[in-house]
mmCIF file of C-alpha atoms in Angstrom:
data_model
loop_
_atom_site.group_PDB
_atom_site.id
_atom_site.type_symbol
_atom_site.label_atom_id
_atom_site.label_comp_id
_atom_site.label_asym_id
_atom_site.label_seq_id
_atom_site.Cartn_x
_atom_site.Cartn_y
_atom_site.Cartn_z
ATOM 1 C CA UNK C 1 214.546 105.275 183.862
ATOM 2 C CA UNK C 2 214.656 108.607 182.072
ATOM 3 C CA UNK C 3 215.477 108.525 178.390
ATOM 4 C CA UNK C 4 218.232 110.838 177.270
ATOM 5 C CA UNK C 5 216.214 112.673 174.611
ATOM 6 C CA UNK C 6 215.655 116.280 173.706
ATOM 7 C CA UNK C 7 212.229 117.454 174.872
ATOM 8 C CA UNK C 8 210.007 120.482 175.419
ATOM 9 C CA UNK C 9 207.271 120.576 178.051
ATOM 10 C CA UNK C 10 205.714 122.660 180.787
ATOM 11 C CA UNK C 11 207.583 123.052 184.019
ATOM 12 C CA UNK C 12 205.073 121.195 186.195
ATOM 13 C CA UNK C 13 206.745 121.993 189.520
ATOM 14 C CA UNK C 14 206.855 125.709 188.784
ATOM 15 C CA UNK C 15 203.250 125.571 187.576
ATOM 16 C CA UNK C 16 202.132 124.168 190.915
ATOM 17 C CA UNK C 17 204.207 126.748 192.778
ATOM 18 C CA UNK C 18 202.586 129.481 190.658
ATOM 19 C CA UNK C 19 199.096 128.214 191.563
ATOM 20 C CA UNK C 20 199.814 127.873 195.276
ATOM 21 C CA UNK C 21 201.464 131.323 195.303
ATOM 22 C CA UNK C 22 198.418 132.797 193.540
ATOM 23 C CA UNK C 23 196.018 131.257 196.070
ATOM 24 C CA UNK C 24 198.175 132.472 198.967
ATOM 25 C CA UNK C 25 198.107 135.938 197.440
ATOM 26 C CA UNK C 26 194.322 135.757 197.546
ATOM 27 C CA UNK C 27 194.508 134.825 201.255
ATOM 28 C CA UNK C 28 193.931 131.052 201.068
ATOM 29 C CA UNK C 29 196.010 128.856 203.378
ATOM 30 C CA UNK C 30 193.803 125.752 203.468
ATOM 31 C CA UNK C 31 194.531 124.367 199.991
ATOM 32 C CA UNK C 32 193.528 120.942 198.719
ATOM 33 C CA UNK C 33 194.280 118.980 195.573
ATOM 34 C CA UNK C 34 192.110 117.150 193.044
ATOM 35 C CA UNK C 35 194.160 114.522 191.244
ATOM 36 C CA UNK C 36 193.765 111.986 188.496
ATOM 37 C CA UNK C 37 192.881 108.548 189.883
ATOM 38 C CA UNK C 38 194.778 107.063 186.923
ATOM 39 C CA UNK C 39 197.922 109.201 187.068
ATOM 40 C CA UNK C 40 200.408 109.578 184.262
ATOM 41 C CA UNK C 41 204.009 110.535 184.976
ATOM 42 C CA UNK C 42 203.044 114.180 184.369
ATOM 43 C CA UNK C 43 200.197 113.907 186.898
ATOM 44 C CA UNK C 44 202.636 112.471 189.423
ATOM 45 C CA UNK C 45 205.089 115.309 188.779
ATOM 46 C CA UNK C 46 202.280 117.853 189.230
ATOM 47 C CA UNK C 47 201.313 116.341 192.576
ATOM 48 C CA UNK C 48 204.931 116.252 193.747
ATOM 49 C CA UNK C 49 205.241 119.895 192.671
ATOM 50 C CA UNK C 50 202.136 120.726 194.714
ATOM 51 C CA UNK C 51 203.590 118.991 197.782
ATOM 52 C CA UNK C 52 206.871 120.832 197.273
ATOM 53 C CA UNK C 53 205.127 124.217 196.952
ATOM 54 C CA UNK C 54 203.051 123.596 200.066
ATOM 55 C CA UNK C 55 206.188 122.625 202.001
ATOM 56 C CA UNK C 56 208.061 125.662 200.671
ATOM 57 C CA UNK C 57 205.336 127.923 202.099
ATOM 58 C CA UNK C 58 205.115 125.911 205.346
ATOM 59 C CA UNK C 59 201.525 124.922 204.631
ATOM 60 C CA UNK C 60 200.138 121.665 205.964
ATOM 61 C CA UNK C 61 198.995 119.148 203.351
ATOM 62 C CA UNK C 62 195.946 117.450 204.805
ATOM 63 C CA UNK C 63 195.097 114.046 203.342
ATOM 64 C CA UNK C 64 191.396 114.761 203.858
ATOM 65 C CA UNK C 65 191.751 117.499 201.218
ATOM 66 C CA UNK C 66 193.363 115.264 198.581
ATOM 67 C CA UNK C 67 190.701 113.875 196.247
ATOM 68 C CA UNK C 68 191.186 111.220 193.560
ATOM 69 C CA UNK C 69 188.790 111.481 190.619
ATOM 70 C CA UNK C 70 188.450 109.897 187.204
ATOM 71 C CA UNK C 71 190.065 112.000 184.429
ATOM 72 C CA UNK C 72 186.996 113.137 182.470
ATOM 73 C CA UNK C 73 184.365 115.775 183.154
ATOM 74 C CA UNK C 74 181.644 113.221 183.860
ATOM 75 C CA UNK C 75 184.039 110.898 185.701
ATOM 76 C CA UNK C 76 185.378 113.681 187.917
ATOM 77 C CA UNK C 77 181.823 114.872 188.565
ATOM 78 C CA UNK C 78 180.670 111.383 189.523
ATOM 79 C CA UNK C 79 183.672 110.759 191.782
ATOM 80 C CA UNK C 80 183.301 114.129 193.489
ATOM 81 C CA UNK C 81 179.561 113.513 194.060
ATOM 82 C CA UNK C 82 180.486 110.176 195.621
ATOM 83 C CA UNK C 83 182.960 111.923 197.918
ATOM 84 C CA UNK C 84 180.383 114.583 198.814
ATOM 85 C CA UNK C 85 177.855 111.829 199.610
ATOM 86 C CA UNK C 86 180.421 110.433 202.081
ATOM 87 C CA UNK C 87 180.468 113.803 203.840
ATOM 88 C CA UNK C 88 183.919 115.093 202.947
ATOM 89 C CA UNK C 89 185.087 118.474 204.202
ATOM 90 C CA UNK C 90 186.255 121.043 201.687
ATOM 91 C CA UNK C 91 189.204 123.406 202.030
ATOM 92 C CA UNK C 92 188.837 127.054 201.053
ATOM 93 C CA UNK C 93 190.651 126.383 197.748
ATOM 94 C CA UNK C 94 191.476 123.489 195.447
ATOM 95 C CA UNK C 95 194.224 122.997 192.886
ATOM 96 C CA UNK C 96 193.901 120.542 189.998
ATOM 97 C CA UNK C 97 196.378 119.258 187.451
ATOM 98 C CA UNK C 98 193.766 119.364 184.693
ATOM 99 C CA UNK C 99 190.970 121.694 183.628
ATOM 100 C CA UNK C 100 188.841 118.638 182.789
ATOM 101 C CA UNK C 101 189.042 117.420 186.392
ATOM 102 C CA UNK C 102 188.396 120.910 187.783
ATOM 103 C CA UNK C 103 185.350 121.389 185.532
ATOM 104 C CA UNK C 104 183.978 117.991 186.560
ATOM 105 C CA UNK C 105 184.405 118.881 190.241
ATOM 106 C CA UNK C 106 182.713 122.255 189.681
ATOM 107 C CA UNK C 107 179.779 120.480 188.040
ATOM 108 C CA UNK C 108 179.392 118.249 191.113
ATOM 109 C CA UNK C 109 179.647 121.252 193.439
ATOM 110 C CA UNK C 110 176.934 123.069 191.474
ATOM 111 C CA UNK C 111 174.633 120.008 191.626
ATOM 112 C CA UNK C 112 175.132 119.875 195.406
ATOM 113 C CA UNK C 113 174.524 123.593 195.895
ATOM 114 C CA UNK C 114 178.149 124.363 196.754
ATOM 115 C CA UNK C 115 178.997 127.799 195.414
ATOM 116 C CA UNK C 116 182.245 128.285 193.471
ATOM 117 C CA UNK C 117 184.167 130.405 194.359
ATOM 118 C CA UNK C 118 182.348 131.603 197.495
ATOM 119 C CA UNK C 119 182.424 128.241 199.298
ATOM 120 C CA UNK C 120 185.380 126.703 197.491
ATOM 121 C CA UNK C 121 187.768 128.328 195.041
ATOM 122 C CA UNK C 122 189.231 126.126 192.329
ATOM 123 C CA UNK C 123 192.061 126.540 189.855
ATOM 124 C CA UNK C 124 192.682 124.355 186.817
ATOM 125 C CA UNK C 125 195.815 123.686 184.836
ATOM 126 C CA UNK C 126 195.797 123.864 181.065
ATOM 127 C CA UNK C 127 193.455 126.576 179.768
ATOM 128 C CA UNK C 128 191.160 124.458 177.613
ATOM 129 C CA UNK C 129 188.268 126.159 175.801
ATOM 130 C CA UNK C 130 185.665 124.528 178.077
ATOM 131 C CA UNK C 131 187.045 126.550 180.982
ATOM 132 C CA UNK C 132 185.722 129.724 179.361
ATOM 133 C CA UNK C 133 182.176 128.433 178.906
ATOM 134 C CA UNK C 134 181.609 126.743 182.261
ATOM 135 C CA UNK C 135 179.921 128.686 185.072
ATOM 136 C CA UNK C 136 181.805 130.259 186.694
ATOM 137 C CA UNK C 137 184.611 130.561 184.176
ATOM 138 C CA UNK C 138 187.605 128.542 185.356
ATOM 139 C CA UNK C 139 190.744 130.247 186.626
ATOM 140 C CA UNK C 140 193.585 128.215 185.141
ATOM 141 C CA UNK C 141 197.103 128.377 183.724
ATOM 142 C CA UNK C 142 198.283 129.231 180.229
ATOM 143 C CA UNK C 143 200.484 126.369 179.040
ATOM 144 C CA UNK C 144 201.734 128.005 175.820
ATOM 145 C CA UNK C 145 201.075 124.947 173.658
ATOM 146 C CA UNK C 146 201.905 126.793 170.423
ATOM 147 C CA UNK C 147 205.241 127.913 171.822
ATOM 148 C CA UNK C 148 206.002 124.381 172.984
ATOM 149 C CA UNK C 149 205.246 123.166 169.447
ATOM 150 C CA UNK C 150 207.482 125.836 167.881
ATOM 151 C CA UNK C 151 210.364 125.013 170.195
ATOM 152 C CA UNK C 152 209.904 121.276 169.614
ATOM 153 C CA UNK C 153 210.137 121.768 165.830
ATOM 154 C CA UNK C 154 213.194 124.020 166.209
ATOM 155 C CA UNK C 155 214.970 121.549 168.478
ATOM 156 C CA UNK C 156 214.079 118.640 166.169
ATOM 157 C CA UNK C 157 215.495 120.506 163.148
ATOM 158 C CA UNK C 158 218.636 121.332 165.106
ATOM 159 C CA UNK C 159 218.965 117.670 166.120
ATOM 160 C CA UNK C 160 218.577 116.497 162.502
ATOM 161 C CA UNK C 161 221.290 118.932 161.389
ATOM 162 C CA UNK C 162 223.574 118.065 164.333
ATOM 163 C CA UNK C 163 222.817 114.502 165.535
ATOM 164 C CA UNK C 164 225.718 114.586 167.996
ATOM 165 C CA UNK C 165 224.512 117.780 169.699
ATOM 166 C CA UNK C 166 223.771 117.560 173.435
ATOM 167 C CA UNK C 167 220.366 116.629 174.816
ATOM 168 C CA UNK C 168 218.224 119.670 175.606
ATOM 169 C CA UNK C 169 215.313 119.625 178.024
ATOM 170 C CA UNK C 170 213.395 122.870 177.673
ATOM 171 C CA UNK C 171 210.749 123.601 180.317
ATOM 172 C CA UNK C 172 208.215 126.363 179.698
ATOM 173 C CA UNK C 173 206.675 128.093 182.723
ATOM 174 C CA UNK C 174 202.933 128.660 182.920
ATOM 175 C CA UNK C 175 201.088 131.828 183.926
ATOM 176 C CA UNK C 176 197.783 132.312 185.702
ATOM 177 C CA UNK C 177 194.699 132.996 183.569
ATOM 178 C CA UNK C 178 192.486 134.783 186.066
ATOM 179 C CA UNK C 179 188.776 134.194 185.622
ATOM 180 C CA UNK C 180 185.924 133.682 188.086
ATOM 181 C CA UNK C 181 186.485 130.415 189.998
ATOM 182 C CA UNK C 182 188.758 131.907 192.679
ATOM 183 C CA UNK C 183 187.782 134.564 195.213
ATOM 184 C CA UNK C 184 189.705 136.257 197.976
ATOM 185 C CA UNK C 185 189.693 134.333 201.233
ATOM 186 C CA UNK C 186 188.081 137.397 202.838
ATOM 187 C CA UNK C 187 185.003 136.656 200.670
ATOM 188 C CA UNK C 188 185.042 132.924 201.460
ATOM 189 C CA UNK C 189 182.022 131.354 203.177
ATOM 190 C CA UNK C 190 182.982 127.947 204.624
ATOM 191 C CA UNK C 191 181.113 124.968 203.218
ATOM 192 C CA UNK C 192 178.917 123.364 205.855
ATOM 193 C CA UNK C 193 177.907 119.766 205.210
ATOM 194 C CA UNK C 194 174.159 119.356 204.889
#
């Protein structure tokens, strides 16, 4: 049940569409997803947005390219190493709903000699500082946290002044922060299991 409350957040569906569109623009059509193994409602909305974007572009979602990992850098790394040990295939590009998860996966790839972005491109979600210091730097999305905070305060003040005012749900779109973890598909070298 959704509560009827005023809120400000990112538009998760549009964020996923933005990421899939960006990867398509770089030539990728085989796109997988790294998701939180302990999903919150936002994680679920992100995944549904990913499925919607893939359907919108008539791209096949292959279950073998959907990976569940623990939501921490070390947890995601450990889970991804476990999946790699089982011999998973990798798509040309991966989308994640969290920079933490993406960074953890990149750490596992590096330990297994899988080159990002040459063998697998990866895009994060929330532009955390760690994304700028990992190697390669993580392509991600700007979530405009300060703007969300400003709008939340404004809407709260408006609500205090006018308690009977209508419920407002403000969704802020994200934009791509282009760094080094995504390459053009033309430069992609398929990952071959050892």
